[in-house]
mmCIF file of C-alpha atoms in Angstrom:
data_model
loop_
_atom_site.group_PDB
_atom_site.id
_atom_site.type_symbol
_atom_site.label_atom_id
_atom_site.label_comp_id
_atom_site.label_asym_id
_atom_site.label_seq_id
_atom_site.Cartn_x
_atom_site.Cartn_y
_atom_site.Cartn_z
ATOM 1 C CA MET A 1 4.219 14.600 -108.736
ATOM 2 C CA LEU A 2 3.221 17.921 -107.158
ATOM 3 C CA LYS A 3 1.142 18.823 -110.201
ATOM 4 C CA LYS A 4 -0.701 15.501 -109.998
ATOM 5 C CA LYS A 5 -1.507 15.992 -106.270
ATOM 6 C CA LEU A 6 -2.802 19.522 -107.061
ATOM 7 C CA ILE A 7 -5.086 18.233 -109.808
ATOM 8 C CA PHE A 8 -6.289 15.445 -107.550
ATOM 9 C CA SER A 9 -6.986 17.907 -104.704
ATOM 10 C CA LEU A 10 -9.025 20.124 -107.073
ATOM 11 C CA ILE A 11 -11.056 17.131 -108.282
ATOM 12 C CA LEU A 12 -11.800 16.212 -104.630
ATOM 13 C CA VAL A 13 -13.059 19.802 -103.986
ATOM 14 C CA LEU A 14 -15.226 19.779 -107.125
ATOM 15 C CA LEU A 15 -16.709 16.480 -106.233
ATOM 16 C CA THR A 16 -17.440 17.514 -102.594
ATOM 17 C CA THR A 17 -19.192 20.661 -103.981
ATOM 18 C CA VAL A 18 -21.244 18.648 -106.359
ATOM 19 C CA VAL A 19 -22.330 16.239 -103.659
ATOM 20 C CA LEU A 20 -23.274 18.924 -101.249
ATOM 21 C CA VAL A 21 -25.373 20.780 -103.947
ATOM 22 C CA ALA A 22 -27.064 17.538 -104.829
ATOM 23 C CA CYS A 23 -27.785 16.929 -101.164
ATOM 24 C CA GLY A 24 -29.400 20.313 -100.848
ATOM 25 C CA ASN A 25 -31.246 20.474 -104.096
ATOM 26 C CA ASP A 26 -34.066 22.900 -104.851
ATOM 27 C CA ASP A 27 -36.703 20.219 -105.718
ATOM 28 C CA LYS A 28 -39.938 21.950 -104.803
ATOM 29 C CA ASN A 29 -41.550 18.576 -103.990
ATOM 30 C CA THR A 30 -38.880 17.512 -101.513
ATOM 31 C CA ILE A 31 -37.680 18.727 -98.110
ATOM 32 C CA THR A 32 -33.948 18.101 -97.822
ATOM 33 C CA PHE A 33 -33.295 17.175 -94.177
ATOM 34 C CA TRP A 34 -29.833 16.992 -92.920
ATOM 35 C CA THR A 35 -28.888 15.418 -89.653
ATOM 36 C CA PRO A 36 -25.630 14.264 -87.908
ATOM 37 C CA LEU A 37 -27.415 11.165 -86.653
ATOM 38 C CA THR A 38 -25.196 8.241 -87.442
ATOM 39 C CA GLY A 39 -25.503 4.623 -86.281
ATOM 40 C CA ASP A 40 -28.764 3.449 -84.718
ATOM 41 C CA ASP A 41 -29.886 7.103 -84.231
ATOM 42 C CA GLY A 42 -29.913 7.445 -87.992
ATOM 43 C CA ALA A 43 -31.931 4.416 -88.500
ATOM 44 C CA TYR A 44 -34.561 5.452 -86.009
ATOM 45 C CA MET A 45 -34.875 8.844 -87.682
ATOM 46 C CA ASP A 46 -35.024 7.163 -91.029
ATOM 47 C CA LYS A 47 -38.077 5.177 -89.747
ATOM 48 C CA LEU A 48 -39.709 8.330 -88.486
ATOM 49 C CA VAL A 49 -39.232 10.074 -91.889
ATOM 50 C CA LYS A 50 -40.490 6.920 -93.660
ATOM 51 C CA ASP A 51 -43.666 6.852 -91.450
ATOM 52 C CA TYR A 52 -44.283 10.457 -92.320
ATOM 53 C CA ASN A 53 -43.869 10.019 -96.078
ATOM 54 C CA ALA A 54 -46.269 7.073 -95.834
ATOM 55 C CA THR A 55 -48.933 9.684 -94.975
ATOM 56 C CA ASN A 56 -48.563 10.903 -98.531
ATOM 57 C CA PRO A 57 -47.832 14.545 -97.834
ATOM 58 C CA LYS A 58 -47.741 16.947 -100.806
ATOM 59 C CA ILE A 59 -44.056 17.586 -100.136
ATOM 60 C CA LYS A 60 -42.138 14.595 -98.828
ATOM 61 C CA VAL A 61 -38.987 14.529 -96.549
ATOM 62 C CA LYS A 62 -35.540 13.259 -97.729
ATOM 63 C CA HIS A 63 -33.399 12.393 -94.739
ATOM 64 C CA ILE A 64 -29.658 12.767 -95.420
ATOM 65 C CA ILE A 65 -27.131 11.713 -92.739
ATOM 66 C CA THR A 66 -23.962 13.577 -92.706
ATOM 67 C CA SER A 67 -21.434 12.588 -90.104
ATOM 68 C CA ASP A 68 -19.370 15.816 -90.508
ATOM 69 C CA MET A 69 -22.479 17.918 -90.854
ATOM 70 C CA TYR A 70 -21.250 21.162 -89.320
ATOM 71 C CA THR A 71 -18.327 21.258 -91.658
ATOM 72 C CA LYS A 72 -20.574 20.706 -94.658
ATOM 73 C CA LEU A 73 -23.127 23.242 -93.369
ATOM 74 C CA SER A 74 -20.212 25.767 -93.247
ATOM 75 C CA THR A 75 -19.375 25.020 -96.746
ATOM 76 C CA VAL A 76 -22.885 25.390 -98.158
ATOM 77 C CA ILE A 77 -23.511 28.458 -96.163
ATOM 78 C CA ASN A 78 -20.490 30.200 -97.465
ATOM 79 C CA SER A 79 -21.220 29.121 -101.067
ATOM 80 C CA LYS A 80 -25.010 29.802 -100.761
ATOM 81 C CA LYS A 81 -25.549 26.598 -102.770
ATOM 82 C CA GLY A 82 -27.012 23.355 -101.658
ATOM 83 C CA ILE A 83 -28.399 24.654 -98.363
ATOM 84 C CA PRO A 84 -30.777 22.020 -96.857
ATOM 85 C CA ASP A 85 -34.398 22.963 -96.155
ATOM 86 C CA LEU A 86 -34.301 21.639 -92.593
ATOM 87 C CA ALA A 87 -31.473 20.327 -90.316
ATOM 88 C CA ILE A 88 -30.987 18.979 -86.811
ATOM 89 C CA ILE A 89 -28.515 20.997 -84.800
ATOM 90 C CA HIS A 90 -27.385 20.721 -81.203
ATOM 91 C CA ALA A 91 -28.462 23.198 -78.561
ATOM 92 C CA ASP A 92 -25.008 24.620 -77.988
ATOM 93 C CA ARG A 93 -24.782 25.694 -81.678
ATOM 94 C CA VAL A 94 -27.804 27.921 -81.645
ATOM 95 C CA PRO A 95 -26.195 31.116 -80.117
ATOM 96 C CA GLY A 96 -23.308 31.057 -82.482
ATOM 97 C CA PHE A 97 -25.415 30.400 -85.548
ATOM 98 C CA VAL A 98 -27.806 33.169 -84.623
ATOM 99 C CA LYS A 99 -24.882 35.537 -84.126
ATOM 100 C CA ARG A 100 -23.602 34.624 -87.600
ATOM 101 C CA GLY A 101 -27.006 35.274 -88.975
ATOM 102 C CA VAL A 102 -27.401 31.852 -90.592
ATOM 103 C CA LEU A 103 -30.624 30.683 -88.955
ATOM 104 C CA GLU A 104 -34.078 31.682 -89.968
ATOM 105 C CA SER A 105 -36.824 31.945 -87.371
ATOM 106 C CA ILE A 106 -38.883 28.750 -87.250
ATOM 107 C CA THR A 107 -42.036 30.795 -86.721
ATOM 108 C CA SER A 108 -42.798 30.916 -90.344
ATOM 109 C CA ALA A 109 -42.933 27.205 -90.641
ATOM 110 C CA ILE A 110 -45.070 26.607 -87.572
ATOM 111 C CA LYS A 111 -47.583 29.381 -87.912
ATOM 112 C CA ASN A 112 -50.201 27.030 -89.022
ATOM 113 C CA GLN A 113 -49.378 24.515 -86.304
ATOM 114 C CA PRO A 114 -51.121 25.811 -83.098
ATOM 115 C CA GLU A 115 -49.845 22.773 -81.073
ATOM 116 C CA ILE A 116 -46.241 23.450 -81.720
ATOM 117 C CA ARG A 117 -45.684 25.778 -78.817
ATOM 118 C CA LYS A 118 -43.597 25.957 -75.586
ATOM 119 C CA GLU A 119 -46.298 24.379 -73.411
ATOM 120 C CA ASN A 120 -46.189 21.202 -75.300
ATOM 121 C CA TYR A 121 -42.421 20.589 -74.998
ATOM 122 C CA LEU A 122 -39.867 20.175 -72.190
ATOM 123 C CA SER A 123 -39.295 23.781 -71.286
ATOM 124 C CA GLN A 124 -35.458 23.789 -71.278
ATOM 125 C CA ALA A 125 -35.446 22.025 -74.748
ATOM 126 C CA TRP A 126 -37.788 24.654 -76.177
ATOM 127 C CA SER A 127 -35.954 27.653 -74.592
ATOM 128 C CA THR A 128 -32.574 26.698 -75.953
ATOM 129 C CA GLY A 129 -33.960 27.777 -79.346
ATOM 130 C CA LYS A 130 -35.123 31.210 -78.292
ATOM 131 C CA ILE A 131 -32.652 34.081 -78.640
ATOM 132 C CA ASN A 132 -33.694 37.658 -78.103
ATOM 133 C CA GLU A 133 -37.518 36.765 -78.127
ATOM 134 C CA THR A 134 -37.148 34.989 -81.460
ATOM 135 C CA GLN A 135 -37.844 31.241 -81.681
ATOM 136 C CA TYR A 136 -35.341 29.646 -84.049
ATOM 137 C CA THR A 137 -35.839 25.857 -83.390
ATOM 138 C CA VAL A 138 -38.234 23.176 -82.432
ATOM 139 C CA PRO A 139 -36.855 20.544 -80.049
ATOM 140 C CA LEU A 140 -36.754 16.737 -80.858
ATOM 141 C CA ASP A 141 -35.304 15.567 -77.584
ATOM 142 C CA ILE A 142 -33.132 16.047 -74.622
ATOM 143 C CA HIS A 143 -30.148 13.648 -74.559
ATOM 144 C CA SER A 144 -28.342 13.383 -71.288
ATOM 145 C CA GLY A 145 -25.461 12.033 -69.380
ATOM 146 C CA VAL A 146 -26.883 9.609 -66.810
ATOM 147 C CA MET A 147 -25.587 6.887 -64.541
ATOM 148 C CA TYR A 148 -26.398 3.221 -65.003
ATOM 149 C CA TYR A 149 -25.989 0.784 -62.095
ATOM 150 C CA ASN A 150 -25.313 -2.926 -61.900
ATOM 151 C CA LYS A 151 -28.048 -4.364 -59.628
ATOM 152 C CA ASP A 152 -26.206 -7.527 -58.922
ATOM 153 C CA LEU A 153 -22.978 -5.741 -57.869
ATOM 154 C CA LEU A 154 -24.931 -3.349 -55.611
ATOM 155 C CA LYS A 155 -26.474 -6.307 -53.956
ATOM 156 C CA LYS A 156 -23.179 -8.102 -53.714
ATOM 157 C CA TYR A 157 -21.579 -5.167 -51.863
ATOM 158 C CA ASN A 158 -24.650 -4.237 -49.678
ATOM 159 C CA ALA A 159 -24.809 -0.860 -51.472
ATOM 160 C CA GLU A 160 -28.507 -0.925 -52.563
ATOM 161 C CA SER A 161 -29.244 1.728 -50.023
ATOM 162 C CA PHE A 162 -27.212 4.221 -52.104
ATOM 163 C CA LEU A 163 -30.232 4.495 -54.341
ATOM 164 C CA ASP A 164 -32.720 5.352 -51.561
ATOM 165 C CA ASP A 165 -32.643 9.114 -52.224
ATOM 166 C CA ASN A 166 -31.818 8.908 -55.893
ATOM 167 C CA VAL A 167 -28.483 10.597 -55.379
ATOM 168 C CA ILE A 168 -25.217 8.672 -55.266
ATOM 169 C CA THR A 169 -22.727 10.753 -53.379
ATOM 170 C CA ILE A 170 -18.917 10.788 -53.791
ATOM 171 C CA ASP A 171 -18.626 9.784 -50.126
ATOM 172 C CA GLU A 172 -20.967 6.811 -50.625
ATOM 173 C CA MET A 173 -18.651 5.676 -53.524
ATOM 174 C CA LEU A 174 -15.626 6.214 -51.404
ATOM 175 C CA SER A 175 -17.045 3.998 -48.628
ATOM 176 C CA LEU A 176 -16.486 1.081 -50.920
ATOM 177 C CA LYS A 177 -12.740 1.518 -50.910
ATOM 178 C CA GLY A 178 -10.972 -1.800 -50.072
ATOM 179 C CA LYS A 179 -14.214 -3.851 -50.368
ATOM 180 C CA LEU A 180 -14.285 -4.743 -54.020
ATOM 181 C CA ALA A 181 -12.787 -7.721 -55.796
ATOM 182 C CA LYS A 182 -9.565 -7.063 -57.463
ATOM 183 C CA ASP A 183 -10.865 -6.781 -60.956
ATOM 184 C CA GLU A 184 -13.954 -4.724 -59.976
ATOM 185 C CA TYR A 185 -14.488 -0.975 -59.801
ATOM 186 C CA VAL A 186 -17.113 1.472 -58.499
ATOM 187 C CA VAL A 187 -17.363 3.669 -61.501
ATOM 188 C CA ASN A 188 -15.960 4.146 -64.987
ATOM 189 C CA ASP A 189 -14.842 7.323 -66.803
ATOM 190 C CA ALA A 190 -17.345 7.283 -69.602
ATOM 191 C CA LEU A 191 -18.437 10.883 -70.655
ATOM 192 C CA LEU A 192 -16.043 12.219 -68.152
ATOM 193 C CA GLY A 193 -16.258 15.780 -69.515
ATOM 194 C CA TRP A 194 -20.026 15.688 -69.119
ATOM 195 C CA VAL A 195 -19.621 14.468 -65.545
ATOM 196 C CA ILE A 196 -17.305 17.403 -64.765
ATOM 197 C CA LEU A 197 -19.606 20.061 -66.281
ATOM 198 C CA GLY A 198 -22.479 18.580 -64.295
ATOM 199 C CA GLN A 199 -20.473 18.841 -61.120
ATOM 200 C CA VAL A 200 -19.893 22.518 -61.904
ATOM 201 C CA GLN A 201 -23.645 23.059 -61.533
ATOM 202 C CA ASN A 202 -23.823 20.841 -58.419
ATOM 203 C CA MET A 203 -21.270 23.173 -56.812
ATOM 204 C CA GLY A 204 -23.175 26.368 -57.728
ATOM 205 C CA GLY A 205 -20.746 27.386 -60.431
ATOM 206 C CA ASP A 206 -20.827 28.239 -64.054
ATOM 207 C CA ILE A 207 -18.505 28.368 -67.055
ATOM 208 C CA GLN A 208 -19.026 32.010 -67.947
ATOM 209 C CA LYS A 209 -19.613 35.353 -66.464
ATOM 210 C CA ASP A 210 -20.976 38.293 -68.401
ATOM 211 C CA GLY A 211 -20.270 36.349 -71.609
ATOM 212 C CA LYS A 212 -16.620 35.696 -70.746
ATOM 213 C CA PRO A 213 -15.454 32.062 -70.051
ATOM 214 C CA THR A 214 -14.674 31.173 -66.470
ATOM 215 C CA ILE A 215 -12.744 27.917 -66.381
ATOM 216 C CA ASN A 216 -9.922 28.715 -63.942
ATOM 217 C CA THR A 217 -12.085 29.154 -60.785
ATOM 218 C CA PRO A 218 -11.971 27.766 -57.223
ATOM 219 C CA ILE A 219 -15.262 25.910 -57.955
ATOM 220 C CA MET A 220 -13.778 24.152 -61.046
ATOM 221 C CA LYS A 221 -10.673 23.281 -58.991
ATOM 222 C CA GLN A 222 -12.961 21.707 -56.348
ATOM 223 C CA VAL A 223 -14.913 19.714 -58.940
ATOM 224 C CA PHE A 224 -11.706 18.193 -60.288
ATOM 225 C CA GLU A 225 -10.360 17.403 -56.840
ATOM 226 C CA ASN A 226 -13.711 15.687 -55.850
ATOM 227 C CA VAL A 227 -13.711 13.406 -58.909
ATOM 228 C CA LYS A 228 -9.925 12.770 -58.529
ATOM 229 C CA LYS A 229 -10.601 11.405 -55.048
ATOM 230 C CA ILE A 230 -12.489 8.499 -56.670
ATOM 231 C CA ASN A 231 -9.523 7.671 -58.893
ATOM 232 C CA ASP A 232 -6.943 8.172 -56.109
ATOM 233 C CA ALA A 233 -8.933 5.570 -54.026
ATOM 234 C CA GLY A 234 -8.544 3.000 -56.827
ATOM 235 C CA LEU A 235 -12.338 2.937 -57.480
ATOM 236 C CA MET A 236 -12.335 4.220 -61.072
ATOM 237 C CA THR A 237 -11.625 2.014 -63.996
ATOM 238 C CA PRO A 238 -7.997 2.047 -65.031
ATOM 239 C CA PHE A 239 -6.612 4.740 -67.406
ATOM 240 C CA GLY A 240 -6.732 3.475 -70.957
ATOM 241 C CA GLU A 241 -9.232 0.875 -70.315
ATOM 242 C CA ASP A 242 -12.696 0.932 -71.909
ATOM 243 C CA GLY A 243 -14.799 1.493 -68.872
ATOM 244 C CA TYR A 244 -17.951 1.324 -70.882
ATOM 245 C CA LEU A 245 -17.280 -2.248 -71.944
ATOM 246 C CA MET A 246 -16.120 -3.094 -68.456
ATOM 247 C CA PHE A 247 -19.573 -2.019 -67.126
ATOM 248 C CA GLN A 248 -21.159 -4.293 -69.784
ATOM 249 C CA SER A 249 -18.975 -7.118 -68.672
ATOM 250 C CA GLY A 250 -20.236 -6.836 -65.107
ATOM 251 C CA LYS A 251 -17.089 -5.497 -63.455
ATOM 252 C CA VAL A 252 -18.291 -1.898 -62.675
ATOM 253 C CA LEU A 253 -21.078 -0.807 -60.354
ATOM 254 C CA PHE A 254 -21.762 2.482 -62.009
ATOM 255 C CA SER A 255 -21.325 3.807 -65.715
ATOM 256 C CA THR A 256 -21.657 7.513 -66.386
ATOM 257 C CA ASP A 257 -22.566 7.331 -70.046
ATOM 258 C CA GLY A 258 -25.687 8.498 -71.966
ATOM 259 C CA THR A 259 -29.475 7.862 -72.113
ATOM 260 C CA TRP A 260 -28.904 6.596 -75.683
ATOM 261 C CA SER A 261 -26.719 3.689 -74.293
ATOM 262 C CA SER A 262 -29.704 1.955 -72.732
ATOM 263 C CA THR A 263 -30.482 0.275 -75.968
ATOM 264 C CA THR A 264 -26.941 -1.233 -76.247
ATOM 265 C CA HIS A 265 -26.828 -2.167 -72.560
ATOM 266 C CA ALA A 266 -30.136 -3.939 -72.872
ATOM 267 C CA LYS A 267 -28.659 -6.227 -75.586
ATOM 268 C CA VAL A 268 -25.927 -7.538 -73.216
ATOM 269 C CA LYS A 269 -27.015 -10.995 -71.942
ATOM 270 C CA GLY A 270 -27.027 -11.239 -68.285
ATOM 271 C CA LEU A 271 -26.507 -7.493 -67.570
ATOM 272 C CA ASN A 272 -28.983 -6.724 -64.783
ATOM 273 C CA PHE A 273 -29.016 -2.913 -64.707
ATOM 274 C CA GLY A 274 -30.989 0.235 -63.882
ATOM 275 C CA VAL A 275 -30.525 3.932 -64.308
ATOM 276 C CA THR A 276 -30.268 6.879 -61.829
ATOM 277 C CA ASN A 277 -28.633 10.374 -61.653
ATOM 278 C CA VAL A 278 -24.977 11.073 -62.064
ATOM 279 C CA TYR A 279 -23.051 11.122 -58.777
ATOM 280 C CA SER A 280 -22.686 14.377 -56.813
ATOM 281 C CA PRO A 281 -20.620 15.644 -53.919
ATOM 282 C CA THR A 282 -23.812 16.497 -51.989
ATOM 283 C CA PRO A 283 -27.260 14.725 -51.693
ATOM 284 C CA ALA A 284 -28.876 18.232 -51.900
ATOM 285 C CA LYS A 285 -28.168 18.764 -55.526
ATOM 286 C CA PHE A 286 -27.714 16.599 -58.613
ATOM 287 C CA THR A 287 -27.221 17.551 -62.255
ATOM 288 C CA ASN A 288 -27.414 15.450 -65.389
ATOM 289 C CA ARG A 289 -25.507 17.491 -68.003
ATOM 290 C CA SER A 290 -27.579 17.403 -71.175
ATOM 291 C CA SER A 291 -28.029 18.669 -74.705
ATOM 292 C CA SER A 292 -30.869 18.787 -77.259
ATOM 293 C CA HIS A 293 -31.388 17.956 -80.887
ATOM 294 C CA LEU A 294 -33.265 20.789 -82.419
ATOM 295 C CA PHE A 295 -35.037 21.246 -85.848
ATOM 296 C CA ALA A 296 -33.716 24.308 -87.504
ATOM 297 C CA MET A 297 -33.976 26.130 -90.816
ATOM 298 C CA LEU A 298 -30.821 27.881 -92.239
ATOM 299 C CA ASN A 299 -31.334 31.089 -94.125
ATOM 300 C CA ASN A 300 -32.201 30.114 -97.748
ATOM 301 C CA ASP A 301 -33.900 32.564 -100.127
ATOM 302 C CA LYS A 302 -34.840 29.684 -102.395
ATOM 303 C CA ARG A 303 -37.028 27.930 -99.847
ATOM 304 C CA SER A 304 -40.636 28.535 -100.772
ATOM 305 C CA ASP A 305 -43.562 29.451 -98.495
ATOM 306 C CA GLU A 306 -45.199 26.071 -99.458
ATOM 307 C CA LYS A 307 -42.111 24.262 -98.383
ATOM 308 C CA GLU A 308 -41.997 26.023 -95.138
ATOM 309 C CA ALA A 309 -45.557 25.117 -94.472
ATOM 310 C CA ALA A 310 -44.768 21.582 -95.221
ATOM 311 C CA ILE A 311 -41.815 21.653 -92.822
ATOM 312 C CA GLY A 312 -44.390 22.633 -90.141
ATOM 313 C CA GLU A 313 -46.563 19.669 -91.030
ATOM 314 C CA PHE A 314 -43.548 17.336 -90.622
ATOM 315 C CA LEU A 315 -42.691 18.834 -87.258
ATOM 316 C CA GLU A 316 -46.183 18.390 -86.075
ATOM 317 C CA PHE A 317 -46.044 14.706 -87.137
ATOM 318 C CA VAL A 318 -42.865 14.296 -85.130
ATOM 319 C CA ARG A 319 -44.451 16.039 -82.061
ATOM 320 C CA VAL A 320 -47.258 13.451 -82.068
ATOM 321 C CA ASN A 321 -45.404 10.407 -83.325
ATOM 322 C CA SER A 322 -41.959 10.630 -81.804
ATOM 323 C CA ILE A 323 -42.296 7.519 -79.671
ATOM 324 C CA GLU A 324 -40.237 5.990 -82.426
ATOM 325 C CA TRP A 325 -37.390 8.307 -81.289
ATOM 326 C CA ALA A 326 -37.737 7.047 -77.711
ATOM 327 C CA LYS A 327 -36.565 3.695 -79.054
ATOM 328 C CA ALA A 328 -33.209 5.364 -79.699
ATOM 329 C CA GLY A 329 -32.932 5.922 -75.847
ATOM 330 C CA GLN A 330 -33.588 9.677 -76.133
ATOM 331 C CA ILE A 331 -35.711 11.809 -73.783
ATOM 332 C CA VAL A 332 -38.423 12.886 -76.159
ATOM 333 C CA ALA A 333 -39.176 16.620 -75.878
ATOM 334 C CA SER A 334 -42.859 16.332 -76.935
ATOM 335 C CA LYS A 335 -45.005 16.213 -73.870
ATOM 336 C CA LYS A 336 -47.666 14.318 -75.788
ATOM 337 C CA VAL A 337 -45.201 11.510 -76.067
ATOM 338 C CA ASN A 338 -43.171 11.684 -72.823
ATOM 339 C CA GLU A 339 -46.317 11.893 -70.826
ATOM 340 C CA SER A 340 -47.978 8.876 -72.545
ATOM 341 C CA PRO A 341 -48.401 5.403 -70.887
ATOM 342 C CA GLU A 342 -46.339 3.887 -73.731
ATOM 343 C CA TYR A 343 -43.300 6.110 -72.945
ATOM 344 C CA LYS A 344 -43.242 4.869 -69.376
ATOM 345 C CA ASN A 345 -41.866 1.523 -70.735
ATOM 346 C CA PHE A 346 -38.599 3.274 -71.716
ATOM 347 C CA LEU A 347 -35.835 3.459 -69.159
ATOM 348 C CA GLN A 348 -35.156 7.182 -69.890
ATOM 349 C CA SER A 349 -38.702 7.971 -68.740
ATOM 350 C CA TYR A 350 -37.188 8.064 -65.196
ATOM 351 C CA PHE A 351 -35.859 11.551 -66.082
ATOM 352 C CA THR A 352 -39.269 13.064 -66.713
ATOM 353 C CA SER A 353 -40.978 11.020 -63.918
ATOM 354 C CA ASN A 354 -41.187 14.160 -61.702
ATOM 355 C CA GLU A 355 -40.373 17.818 -61.653
ATOM 356 C CA LYS A 356 -37.033 17.454 -59.727
ATOM 357 C CA GLU A 357 -35.797 14.951 -62.288
ATOM 358 C CA THR A 358 -36.774 17.053 -65.233
ATOM 359 C CA LYS A 359 -35.011 20.063 -63.791
ATOM 360 C CA SER A 360 -31.852 17.979 -63.369
ATOM 361 C CA LEU A 361 -31.433 17.975 -67.209
ATOM 362 C CA TYR A 362 -29.202 20.834 -67.482
ATOM 363 C CA ILE A 363 -28.299 22.307 -70.978
ATOM 364 C CA TYR A 364 -25.588 24.825 -71.345
ATOM 365 C CA THR A 365 -26.487 27.646 -73.675
ATOM 366 C CA TYR A 366 -23.348 29.687 -73.383
ATOM 367 C CA GLU A 367 -22.325 30.913 -76.848
ATOM 368 C CA TYR A 368 -18.761 29.540 -76.544
ATOM 369 C CA TYR A 369 -19.824 26.400 -74.780
ATOM 370 C CA PRO A 370 -18.377 24.150 -77.548
ATOM 371 C CA TYR A 371 -14.902 25.533 -76.779
ATOM 372 C CA VAL A 372 -15.350 24.930 -73.066
ATOM 373 C CA ALA A 373 -16.417 21.377 -73.750
ATOM 374 C CA GLU A 374 -13.460 20.792 -76.010
ATOM 375 C CA ALA A 375 -11.147 22.108 -73.310
ATOM 376 C CA VAL A 376 -12.614 19.920 -70.645
ATOM 377 C CA ASP A 377 -12.592 16.812 -72.797
ATOM 378 C CA THR A 378 -9.007 17.422 -73.750
ATOM 379 C CA TYR A 379 -7.637 18.136 -70.293
ATOM 380 C CA ALA A 380 -9.852 16.407 -67.786
ATOM 381 C CA PRO A 381 -8.558 12.788 -68.079
ATOM 382 C CA ASP A 382 -4.956 13.681 -67.133
ATOM 383 C CA MET A 383 -6.299 16.032 -64.275
ATOM 384 C CA VAL A 384 -8.564 13.290 -62.793
ATOM 385 C CA ARG A 385 -5.824 10.613 -63.173
ATOM 386 C CA GLY A 386 -3.197 12.684 -61.362
ATOM 387 C CA LYS A 387 -1.084 12.961 -64.465
ATOM 388 C CA ALA A 388 -1.210 16.750 -64.380
ATOM 389 C CA ASN A 389 -1.226 19.517 -61.868
ATOM 390 C CA ILE A 390 -4.793 20.838 -61.580
ATOM 391 C CA ASP A 391 -3.803 24.424 -61.021
ATOM 392 C CA GLU A 392 -1.573 24.450 -64.096
ATOM 393 C CA TYR A 393 -4.065 22.750 -66.287
ATOM 394 C CA LEU A 394 -6.873 25.013 -65.288
ATOM 395 C CA GLN A 395 -4.679 27.932 -66.485
ATOM 396 C CA LYS A 396 -4.176 26.065 -69.725
ATOM 397 C CA MET A 397 -7.866 25.358 -70.081
ATOM 398 C CA GLN A 398 -8.727 29.028 -69.506
ATOM 399 C CA LYS A 399 -6.284 30.124 -72.119
ATOM 400 C CA PHE A 400 -7.402 27.413 -74.572
ATOM 401 C CA VAL A 401 -10.915 28.774 -74.415
ATOM 402 C CA GLU A 402 -9.973 32.443 -74.516
ATOM 403 C CA ASP A 403 -7.850 31.882 -77.570
ATOM 404 C CA LYS A 404 -10.690 30.043 -79.348
ATOM 405 C CA VAL A 405 -13.085 32.890 -78.470
ATOM 406 C CA ALA A 406 -10.571 35.405 -79.776
ATOM 407 C CA GLU A 407 -10.136 33.477 -83.030
ATOM 408 C CA SER A 408 -13.810 33.078 -83.594
ATOM 409 C CA ASN A 409 -14.474 36.814 -83.078
ATOM 410 C CA VAL A 410 -11.735 37.665 -85.600
ATOM 411 C CA GLY A 411 -13.327 35.308 -88.094
ATOM 412 C CA ALA A 412 -16.682 36.944 -87.516
ATOM 413 C CA LYS A 413 -15.542 40.375 -88.540
#
């Protein structure tokens, strides 16, 4: 039995390797383009690629959706076989990828595309791809945690004035304590980790100092205590319930999910909703924790100069035509698109409607941010729900991240 299992495991490894090599083939007439864009996002990107290929470029693009893309990228990078010509990666991956030496500067691909430059993109999206004066990526979007509101419930509870300054404060939310129907709530816990990390910026804090993670801090403690107040007042959707669906069912005033959710919310019959900034402890500062999908080229000696030039042509097409990507609920990074009249019809255009809103889209670029995010996502629910001591769990979170950092540094040697 053990022998059979071993043979079966070897077959799976062989099949996986074959698939990865096939997906990253060296066809000189095809740009292999990997993305982690599953679901509707993948369909919208498929359409964008199809539209580009319909222009009959000399080298066409083949879009390959890989749900576990980072694991597969690690495999092909280590084997040096089947490396895709182009990939979409998240902003928080750039520092680590550059440190490992797996990214190639995007400059070689865009040198013949004069309009692909910082001035033509949302600045924070462009800058996430710049490390030590080298530009490694071109941005597709900013995707952000935001806050949707139920217009009918705001009217029902005479809370429409909360929106007057575009900042819903925690005190305003707490003012509704004892006023809601038994089965209704002020806010859900959707993307709770994103909310927490946005609050850190609101409080003037950060998650690192001099490159070292800073999780167990007085500011982080205050952030958790502030959010916990909402739960303690009985205003947050119950633990274990799907607060996202509860918002769609008309039982929650505010939902802290993503820009991309607007397309799904819009399909819910009778849901009368709008979008604003994620709540804050103070009206003086609001932050919408964000990330960015970025086009990047992994180091690959087999990629020809002609193919790199073709990648540049594709990226220029996306810069001009990514209104299709706006349909996915994303904040398009190209200013040609996000400043167009057509883009104003999309709900997420609110977040580029003025300079203050655009600046609220905060992208963490700390090298070890993925570990911080993992720690926050793991521990935050119990801390906010009062199921864990905040001081003790902040210590656990700090150690969790420090251990991850240490492991990654050992692996890098």
